[in-house]
GROMACS .gro file of C-alpha atoms in nm:
model
  131
    1MET     CA    1   0.013  -0.005  -0.008
    2ASN     CA    2   0.164   0.325  -0.129
    3VAL     CA    3   0.059   0.666   0.072
    4ILE     CA    4   0.134   0.983  -0.118
    5PRO     CA    5   0.026   1.322   0.015
    6LEU     CA    6  -0.162   1.580  -0.182
    7THR     CA    7  -0.290   1.908  -0.105
    8SER     CA    8  -0.640   1.981  -0.050
    9PRO     CA    9  -0.843   1.813   0.232
   10ILE     CA   10  -1.213   1.759   0.217
   11SER     CA   11  -1.378   2.038   0.418
   12GLY     CA   12  -1.578   1.904   0.722
   13ARG     CA   13  -1.528   1.773   1.066
   14VAL     CA   14  -1.455   1.475   1.251
   15VAL     CA   15  -1.640   1.428   1.560
   16TYR     CA   16  -1.643   1.174   1.864
   17ARG     CA   17  -2.027   1.107   1.965
   18VAL     CA   18  -2.000   0.995   2.329
   19ALA     CA   19  -2.336   0.799   2.322
   20ASP     CA   20  -2.247   0.597   2.044
   21GLN     CA   21  -1.879   0.555   2.136
   22ALA     CA   22  -1.783   0.627   1.777
   23PHE     CA   23  -1.663   0.846   1.514
   24ASP     CA   24  -1.842   1.029   1.246
   25PHE     CA   25  -1.777   1.283   0.983
   26THR     CA   26  -1.970   1.618   0.964
   27PRO     CA   27  -1.938   1.771   0.613
   28ASN     CA   28  -1.892   2.137   0.552
   29ASP     CA   29  -2.043   2.059   0.203
   30PRO     CA   30  -2.231   1.702   0.144
   31GLY     CA   31  -2.214   1.799  -0.227
   32GLU     CA   32  -1.812   1.822  -0.180
   33VAL     CA   33  -1.822   1.410  -0.023
   34ALA     CA   34  -2.059   1.288  -0.325
   35ALA     CA   35  -1.850   1.449  -0.549
   36ARG     CA   36  -1.515   1.312  -0.429
   37ARG     CA   37  -1.644   0.963  -0.332
   38GLY     CA   38  -1.722   0.808  -0.685
   39SER     CA   39  -1.743   0.413  -0.576
   40PRO     CA   40  -1.777   0.312  -0.227
   41ALA     CA   41  -1.472   0.178  -0.053
   42SER     CA   42  -1.300   0.230   0.273
   43LEU     CA   43  -1.018   0.070   0.473
   44ALA     CA   44  -1.083  -0.119   0.803
   45VAL     CA   45  -0.901  -0.042   1.115
   46ASP     CA   46  -1.087  -0.301   1.322
   47SER     CA   47  -1.422  -0.102   1.349
   48VAL     CA   48  -1.320   0.238   1.264
   49LEU     CA   49  -1.335   0.279   0.887
   50VAL     CA   50  -1.151   0.511   0.659
   51ASP     CA   51  -1.398   0.609   0.342
   52VAL     CA   52  -1.201   0.660   0.026
   53GLY     CA   53  -1.319   0.785  -0.254
   54MET     CA   54  -1.258   0.561  -0.568
   55PRO     CA   55  -1.122   0.540  -0.849
   56ASN     CA   56  -0.846   0.815  -0.736
   57GLY     CA   57  -0.816   0.682  -0.344
   58ILE     CA   58  -0.805   0.974  -0.186
   59LEU     CA   59  -0.879   0.894   0.179
   60LEU     CA   60  -1.187   1.123   0.267
   61TYR     CA   61  -1.299   1.059   0.640
   62VAL     CA   62  -1.295   0.830   0.917
   63TRP     CA   63  -1.621   0.704   1.128
   64GLY     CA   64  -1.714   0.419   1.310
   65TYR     CA   65  -1.735   0.220   1.677
   66SER     CA   66  -1.412   0.340   1.905
   67PRO     CA   67  -1.466   0.292   2.277
   68GLN     CA   68  -1.278   0.622   2.497
   69SER     CA   69  -1.206   0.331   2.780
   70SER     CA   70  -0.979   0.160   2.527
   71TRP     CA   71  -0.787   0.495   2.409
   72LEU     CA   72  -0.446   0.505   2.526
   73ALA     CA   73  -0.368   0.858   2.683
   74VAL     CA   74  -0.066   1.029   2.541
   75PRO     CA   75  -0.013   1.447   2.561
   76GLY     CA   76   0.061   1.636   2.288
   77MET     CA   77   0.039   1.620   1.912
   78PRO     CA   78   0.297   1.382   1.678
   79SER     CA   79   0.559   1.601   1.542
   80GLY     CA   80   0.517   1.676   1.173
   81ALA     CA   81   0.130   1.672   1.163
   82VAL     CA   82   0.011   1.861   0.859
   83ASP     CA   83  -0.321   1.936   0.729
   84GLY     CA   84  -0.384   1.761   0.373
   85VAL     CA   85  -0.453   1.463   0.144
   86VAL     CA   86  -0.341   1.121   0.133
   87MET     CA   87  -0.411   0.880  -0.172
   88VAL     CA   88  -0.381   0.537  -0.104
   89ASP     CA   89  -0.319   0.266  -0.387
   90GLU     CA   90  -0.467  -0.052  -0.317
   91PRO     CA   91  -0.536  -0.304  -0.583
   92GLU     CA   92  -0.831  -0.471  -0.396
   93LEU     CA   93  -1.025  -0.165  -0.355
   94ASP     CA   94  -1.086  -0.182  -0.675
   95SER     CA   95  -1.269  -0.517  -0.649
   96GLN     CA   96  -1.413  -0.492  -0.292
   97ALA     CA   97  -1.613  -0.223  -0.100
   98SER     CA   98  -1.403  -0.279   0.215
   99VAL     CA   99  -1.037  -0.366   0.322
  100SER     CA  100  -0.914  -0.473   0.602
  101ILE     CA  101  -0.576  -0.334   0.733
  102ARG     CA  102  -0.566  -0.453   1.101
  103ARG     CA  103  -0.368  -0.734   1.190
  104ASP     CA  104  -0.378  -1.035   1.009
  105GLY     CA  105  -0.266  -1.252   1.290
  106SER     CA  106   0.040  -1.356   1.158
  107ASP     CA  107   0.247  -1.157   1.450
  108PRO     CA  108   0.072  -1.197   1.802
  109ALA     CA  109   0.273  -0.924   1.936
  110GLU     CA  110   0.139  -0.679   1.657
  111VAL     CA  111  -0.154  -0.474   1.835
  112TRP     CA  112  -0.331  -0.171   1.745
  113TRP     CA  113  -0.440   0.113   1.955
  114THR     CA  114  -0.579   0.462   1.974
  115GLN     CA  115  -0.395   0.736   2.076
  116PHE     CA  116  -0.547   1.047   2.230
  117ASP     CA  117  -0.444   1.415   2.442
  118ALA     CA  118  -0.687   1.454   2.698
  119ASP     CA  119  -0.586   1.815   2.720
  120THR     CA  120  -0.694   1.869   2.379
  121GLY     CA  121  -0.922   1.596   2.315
  122VAL     CA  122  -0.729   1.549   1.988
  123VAL     CA  123  -0.711   1.172   1.856
  124PRO     CA  124  -0.435   1.195   1.645
  125HIS     CA  125  -0.450   0.863   1.488
  126HIS     CA  126  -0.472   0.474   1.533
  127GLU     CA  127  -0.154   0.301   1.576
  128ARG     CA  128   0.009  -0.022   1.513
  129ARG     CA  129   0.278  -0.171   1.708
  130THR     CA  130   0.500  -0.458   1.789
  131ARG     CA  131   0.509  -0.560   2.152
   0.00000   0.00000   0.00000
């Protein structure tokens, strides 16, 4: 999977809905989402999905179940974080609506977790590490 930075992110806001224990995306312009989406496709990280515009492979937004009780508190933002667009080159997305990028079980020491900064409320990313 190749990741290529581009320049123009989709306009909107990712929100966390405490009652649902889930991320949701609120677009500034629903028409922009429809125009960029094309064929529906997503990358699945456990129960969180990253919607992907197809056929161009531009990652649009995240959504899905992610209970706060499982998050790891890490103060501060990741260094080098910038606004932008990411494009994924994943051939399987051409033939499937969703592709899992979670651990495949081949390495039992591999784990995924969600980091967050409790002071700012920022959830910078899901991270995969080997124990």
